[in-house]
PDB file of C-alpha atoms in Angstrom:
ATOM      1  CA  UNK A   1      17.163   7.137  13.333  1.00  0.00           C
ATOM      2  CA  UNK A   2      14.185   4.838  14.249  1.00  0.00           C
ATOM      3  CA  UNK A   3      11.695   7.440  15.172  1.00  0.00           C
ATOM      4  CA  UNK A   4       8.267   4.710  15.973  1.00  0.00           C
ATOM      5  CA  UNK A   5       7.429   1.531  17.539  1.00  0.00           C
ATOM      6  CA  UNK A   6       4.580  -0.738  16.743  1.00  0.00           C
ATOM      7  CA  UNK A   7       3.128  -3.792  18.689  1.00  0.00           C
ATOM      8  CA  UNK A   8       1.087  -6.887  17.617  1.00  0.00           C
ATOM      9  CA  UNK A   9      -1.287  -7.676  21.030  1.00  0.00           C
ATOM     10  CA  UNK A  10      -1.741 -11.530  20.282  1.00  0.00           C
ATOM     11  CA  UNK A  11      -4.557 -13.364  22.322  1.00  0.00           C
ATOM     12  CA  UNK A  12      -4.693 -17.100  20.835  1.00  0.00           C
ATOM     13  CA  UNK A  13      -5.311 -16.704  17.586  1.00  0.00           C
ATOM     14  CA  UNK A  14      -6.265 -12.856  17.785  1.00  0.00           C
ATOM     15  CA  UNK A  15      -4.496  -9.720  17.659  1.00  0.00           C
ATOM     16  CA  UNK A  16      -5.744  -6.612  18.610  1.00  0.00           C
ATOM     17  CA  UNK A  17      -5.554  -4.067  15.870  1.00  0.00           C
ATOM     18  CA  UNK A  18      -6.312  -0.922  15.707  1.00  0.00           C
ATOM     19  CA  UNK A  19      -8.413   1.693  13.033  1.00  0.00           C
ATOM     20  CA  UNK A  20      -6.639   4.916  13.333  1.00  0.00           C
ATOM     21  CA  UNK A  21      -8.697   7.406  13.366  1.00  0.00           C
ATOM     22  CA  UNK A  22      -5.879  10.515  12.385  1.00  0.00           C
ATOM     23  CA  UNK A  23      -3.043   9.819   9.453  1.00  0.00           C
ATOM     24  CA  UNK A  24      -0.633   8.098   9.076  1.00  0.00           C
ATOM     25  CA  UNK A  25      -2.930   5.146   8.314  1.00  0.00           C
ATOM     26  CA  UNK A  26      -6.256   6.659   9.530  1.00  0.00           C
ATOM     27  CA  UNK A  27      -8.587   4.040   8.467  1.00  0.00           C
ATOM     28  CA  UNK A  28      -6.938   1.218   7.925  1.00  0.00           C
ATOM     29  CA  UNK A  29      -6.148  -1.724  10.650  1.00  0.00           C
ATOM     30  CA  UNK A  30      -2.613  -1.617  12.055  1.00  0.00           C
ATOM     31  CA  UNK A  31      -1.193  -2.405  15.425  1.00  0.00           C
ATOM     32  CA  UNK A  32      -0.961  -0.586  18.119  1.00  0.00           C
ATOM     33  CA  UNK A  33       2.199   1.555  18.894  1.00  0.00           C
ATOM     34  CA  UNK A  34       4.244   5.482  18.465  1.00  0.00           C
ATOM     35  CA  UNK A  35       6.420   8.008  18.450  1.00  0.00           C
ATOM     36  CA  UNK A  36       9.270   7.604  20.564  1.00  0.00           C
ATOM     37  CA  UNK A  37       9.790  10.473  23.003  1.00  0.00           C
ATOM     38  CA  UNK A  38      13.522  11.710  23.928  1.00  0.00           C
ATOM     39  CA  UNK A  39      15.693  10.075  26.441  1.00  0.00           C
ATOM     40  CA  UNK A  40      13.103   6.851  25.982  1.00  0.00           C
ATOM     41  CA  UNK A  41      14.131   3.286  24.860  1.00  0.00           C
ATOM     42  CA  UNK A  42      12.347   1.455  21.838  1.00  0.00           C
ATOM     43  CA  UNK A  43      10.745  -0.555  24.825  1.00  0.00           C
ATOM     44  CA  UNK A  44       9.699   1.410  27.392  1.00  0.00           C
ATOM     45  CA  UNK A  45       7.963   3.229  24.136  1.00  0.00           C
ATOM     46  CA  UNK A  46       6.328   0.289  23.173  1.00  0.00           C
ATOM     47  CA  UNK A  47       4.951  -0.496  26.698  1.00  0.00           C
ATOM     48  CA  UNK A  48       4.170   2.701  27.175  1.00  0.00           C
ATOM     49  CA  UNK A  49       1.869   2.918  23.903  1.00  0.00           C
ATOM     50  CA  UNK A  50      -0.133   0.058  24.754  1.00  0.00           C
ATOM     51  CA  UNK A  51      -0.767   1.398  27.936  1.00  0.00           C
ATOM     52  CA  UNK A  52      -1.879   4.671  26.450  1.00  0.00           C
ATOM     53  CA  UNK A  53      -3.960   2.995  23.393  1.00  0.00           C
ATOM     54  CA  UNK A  54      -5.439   0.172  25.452  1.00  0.00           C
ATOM     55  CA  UNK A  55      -5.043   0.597  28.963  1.00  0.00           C
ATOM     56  CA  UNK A  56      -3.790  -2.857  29.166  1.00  0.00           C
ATOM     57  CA  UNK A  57      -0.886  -3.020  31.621  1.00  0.00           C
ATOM     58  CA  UNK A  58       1.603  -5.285  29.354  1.00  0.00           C
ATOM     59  CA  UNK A  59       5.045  -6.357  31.342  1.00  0.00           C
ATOM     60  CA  UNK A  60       6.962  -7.580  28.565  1.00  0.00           C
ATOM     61  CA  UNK A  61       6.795  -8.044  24.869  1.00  0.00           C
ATOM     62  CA  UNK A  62       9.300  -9.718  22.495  1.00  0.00           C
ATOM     63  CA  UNK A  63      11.312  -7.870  20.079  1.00  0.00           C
ATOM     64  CA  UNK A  64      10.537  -9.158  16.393  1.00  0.00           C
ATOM     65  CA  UNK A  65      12.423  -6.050  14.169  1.00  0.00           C
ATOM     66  CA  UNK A  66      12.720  -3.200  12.528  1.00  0.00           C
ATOM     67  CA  UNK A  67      10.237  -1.944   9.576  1.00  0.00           C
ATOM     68  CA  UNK A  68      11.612   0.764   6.826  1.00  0.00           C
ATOM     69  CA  UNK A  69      10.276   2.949   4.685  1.00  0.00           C
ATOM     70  CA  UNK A  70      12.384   4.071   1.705  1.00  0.00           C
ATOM     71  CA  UNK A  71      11.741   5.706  -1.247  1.00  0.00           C
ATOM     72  CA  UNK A  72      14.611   5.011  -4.032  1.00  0.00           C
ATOM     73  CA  UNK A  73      17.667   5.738  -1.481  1.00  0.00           C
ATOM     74  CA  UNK A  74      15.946   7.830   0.644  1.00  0.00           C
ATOM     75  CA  UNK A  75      15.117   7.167   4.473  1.00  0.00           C
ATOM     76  CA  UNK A  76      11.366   7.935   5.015  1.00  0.00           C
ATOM     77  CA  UNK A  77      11.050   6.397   8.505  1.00  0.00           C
ATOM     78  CA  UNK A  78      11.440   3.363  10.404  1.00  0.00           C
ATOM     79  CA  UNK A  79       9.772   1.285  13.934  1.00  0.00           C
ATOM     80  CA  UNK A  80      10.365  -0.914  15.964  1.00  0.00           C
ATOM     81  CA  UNK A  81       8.225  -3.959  15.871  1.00  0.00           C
ATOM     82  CA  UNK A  82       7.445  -6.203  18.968  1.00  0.00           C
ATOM     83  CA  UNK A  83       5.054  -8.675  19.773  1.00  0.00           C
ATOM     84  CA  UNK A  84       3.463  -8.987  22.970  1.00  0.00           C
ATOM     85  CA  UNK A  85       1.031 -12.229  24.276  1.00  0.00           C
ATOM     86  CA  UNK A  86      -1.774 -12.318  26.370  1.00  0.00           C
ATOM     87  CA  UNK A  87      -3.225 -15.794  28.036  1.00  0.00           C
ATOM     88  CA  UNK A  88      -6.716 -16.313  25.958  1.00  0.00           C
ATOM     89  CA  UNK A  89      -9.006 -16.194  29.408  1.00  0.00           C
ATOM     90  CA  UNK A  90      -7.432 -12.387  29.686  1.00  0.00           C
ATOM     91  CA  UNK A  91     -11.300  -9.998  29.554  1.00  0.00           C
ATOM     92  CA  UNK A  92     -10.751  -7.633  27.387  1.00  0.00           C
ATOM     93  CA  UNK A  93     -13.615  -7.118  25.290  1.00  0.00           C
ATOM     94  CA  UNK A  94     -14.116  -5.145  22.067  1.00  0.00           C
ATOM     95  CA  UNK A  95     -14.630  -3.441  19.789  1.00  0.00           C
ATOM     96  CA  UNK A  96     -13.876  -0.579  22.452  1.00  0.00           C
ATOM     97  CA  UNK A  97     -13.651   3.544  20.581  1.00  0.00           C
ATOM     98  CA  UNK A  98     -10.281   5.028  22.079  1.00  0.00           C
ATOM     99  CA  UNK A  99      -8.669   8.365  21.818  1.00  0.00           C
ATOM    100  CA  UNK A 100      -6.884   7.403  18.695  1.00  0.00           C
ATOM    101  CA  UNK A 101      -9.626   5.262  16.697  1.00  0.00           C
ATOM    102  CA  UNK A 102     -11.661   1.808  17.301  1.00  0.00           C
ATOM    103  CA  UNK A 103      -9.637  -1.255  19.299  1.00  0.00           C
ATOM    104  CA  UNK A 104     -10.777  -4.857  17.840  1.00  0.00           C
ATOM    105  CA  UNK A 105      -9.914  -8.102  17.897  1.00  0.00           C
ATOM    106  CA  UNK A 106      -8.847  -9.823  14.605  1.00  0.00           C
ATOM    107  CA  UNK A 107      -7.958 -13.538  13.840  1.00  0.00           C
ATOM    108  CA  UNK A 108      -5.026 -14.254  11.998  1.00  0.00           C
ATOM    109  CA  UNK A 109      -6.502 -15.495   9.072  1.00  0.00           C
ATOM    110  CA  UNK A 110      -8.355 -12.752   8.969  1.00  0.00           C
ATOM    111  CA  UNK A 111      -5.837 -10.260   8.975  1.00  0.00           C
ATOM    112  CA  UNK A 112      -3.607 -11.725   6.496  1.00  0.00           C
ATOM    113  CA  UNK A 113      -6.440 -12.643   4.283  1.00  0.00           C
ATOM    114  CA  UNK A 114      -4.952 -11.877   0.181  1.00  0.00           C
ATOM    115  CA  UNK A 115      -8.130  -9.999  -0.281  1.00  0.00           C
ATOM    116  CA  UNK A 116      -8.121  -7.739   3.150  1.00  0.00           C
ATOM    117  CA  UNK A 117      -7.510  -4.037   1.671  1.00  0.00           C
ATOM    118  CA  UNK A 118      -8.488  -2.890   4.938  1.00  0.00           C
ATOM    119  CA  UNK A 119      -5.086  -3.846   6.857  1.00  0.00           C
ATOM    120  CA  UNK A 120      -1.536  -1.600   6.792  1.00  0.00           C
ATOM    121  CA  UNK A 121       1.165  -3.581   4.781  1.00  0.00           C
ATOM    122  CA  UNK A 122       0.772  -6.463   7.509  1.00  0.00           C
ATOM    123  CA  UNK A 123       0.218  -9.268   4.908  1.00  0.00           C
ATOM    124  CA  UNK A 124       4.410  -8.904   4.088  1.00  0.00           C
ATOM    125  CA  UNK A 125       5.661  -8.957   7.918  1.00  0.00           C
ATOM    126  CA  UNK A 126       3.190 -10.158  10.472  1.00  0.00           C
ATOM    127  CA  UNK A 127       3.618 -13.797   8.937  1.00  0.00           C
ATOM    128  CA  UNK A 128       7.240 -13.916   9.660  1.00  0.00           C
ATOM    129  CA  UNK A 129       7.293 -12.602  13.143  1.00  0.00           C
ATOM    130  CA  UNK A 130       4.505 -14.927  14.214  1.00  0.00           C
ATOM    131  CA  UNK A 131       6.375 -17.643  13.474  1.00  0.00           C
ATOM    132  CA  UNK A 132      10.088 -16.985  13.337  1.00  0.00           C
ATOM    133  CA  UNK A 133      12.770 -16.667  16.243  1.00  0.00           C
ATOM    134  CA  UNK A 134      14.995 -13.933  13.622  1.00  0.00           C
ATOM    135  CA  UNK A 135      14.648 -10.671  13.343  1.00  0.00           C
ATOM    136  CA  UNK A 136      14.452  -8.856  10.361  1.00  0.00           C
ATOM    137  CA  UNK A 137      14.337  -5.742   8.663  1.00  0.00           C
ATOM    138  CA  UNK A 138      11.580  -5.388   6.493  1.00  0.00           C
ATOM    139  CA  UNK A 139      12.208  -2.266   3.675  1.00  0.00           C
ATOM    140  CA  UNK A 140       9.168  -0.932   1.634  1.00  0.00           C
ATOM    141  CA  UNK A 141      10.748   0.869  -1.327  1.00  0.00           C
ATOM    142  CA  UNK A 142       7.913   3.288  -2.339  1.00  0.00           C
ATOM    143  CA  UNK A 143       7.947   5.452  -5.678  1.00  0.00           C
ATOM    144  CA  UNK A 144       5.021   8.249  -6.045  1.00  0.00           C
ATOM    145  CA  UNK A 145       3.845   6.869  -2.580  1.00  0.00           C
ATOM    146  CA  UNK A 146       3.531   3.393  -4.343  1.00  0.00           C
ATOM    147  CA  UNK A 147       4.806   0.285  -3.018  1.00  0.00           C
ATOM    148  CA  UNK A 148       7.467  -0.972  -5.798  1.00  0.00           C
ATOM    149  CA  UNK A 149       9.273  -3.431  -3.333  1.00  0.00           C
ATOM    150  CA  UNK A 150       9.718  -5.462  -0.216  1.00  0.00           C
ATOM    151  CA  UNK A 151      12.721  -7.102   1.269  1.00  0.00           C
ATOM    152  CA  UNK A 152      14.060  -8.836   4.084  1.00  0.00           C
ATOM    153  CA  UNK A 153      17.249  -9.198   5.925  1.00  0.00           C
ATOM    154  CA  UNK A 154      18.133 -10.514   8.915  1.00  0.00           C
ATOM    155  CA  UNK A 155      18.979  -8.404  11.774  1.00  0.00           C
ATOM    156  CA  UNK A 156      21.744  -8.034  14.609  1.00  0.00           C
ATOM    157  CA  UNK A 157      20.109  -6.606  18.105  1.00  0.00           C
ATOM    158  CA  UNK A 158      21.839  -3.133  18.459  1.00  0.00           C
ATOM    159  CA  UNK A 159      19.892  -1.594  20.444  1.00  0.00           C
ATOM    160  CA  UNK A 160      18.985  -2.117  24.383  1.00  0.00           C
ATOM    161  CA  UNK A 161      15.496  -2.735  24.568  1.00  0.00           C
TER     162      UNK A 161
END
């Protein structure tokens, strides 16, 4: 079961990230996104995290896929990824401190920078869903909370969004 959605805010060549300020992640750059509650679709989660992290009032946003975590055969947890896309004149300025850490925009080559140790595993995903139509799902095969591998494989909408 796909327990958590995430969402990539893109503005031009910008995303707005977000440093969590509470685990999983706290302190490291990630998108913005959550738990989904019960009786709630993957998007009405998604749009209703953004709304809750950013208080930006988002309409639509694009499916892109499906992230999992495994560790040897085990399921540690999964999200669904979307992307959402704001018109560059939208005023929203940052950094901004929220409830769950600090809101900031980011540029692209910034965020996917080889040496950036500052962003979640990003760097393996973001790339493909900025600029492909498929969706994937993206596995990270941990061992002793180490990343030992990384795959991709495309992915059949099952789900209504």
């Amino acid at each position: 079961m796909v327990e958590y959605t995430i969402c990539f805010i893109k503005k031009g060549e910008k995303i707005l990230l977000l440093n969590r300020d509470f685990p999983e992640w706290m302190g490291v750059w990630n998108g913005v996104g959550g738990k989904i509650e019960e009786d709630e679709t993957p998007l009405v989660c998604a749009l209703r995290e953004i709304r809750e992290e950013t208080n930006i009032k988002i309409e639509s946003v694009t499916y892109k896929g499906k992230v999992t975590w495994t560790e040897g055969s085990n399921y540690l947890g999964a999200m669904y990824a979307f992307i959402a896309e704001l018109p560059e004149s939208y005023p929203y300025n940052t950094p901004i401190k929220v409830d769950e850490g600090i809101l900031d925009w980011k540029d692209i080559s910034w965020i996917l920078h080889p040496n950036n140790l500052g962003i979640a595993d990003l760097k393996y995903y973001l790339p493909i869903m900025l600029n492909e139509s498929v969706n994937y799902e993206y596995t990270f095969t941990y061992k002793e909370n180490k990343l030992i591998g990384f795959t991709t494989a495309p992915l059949e909408q099952s789900f209504t969004i």
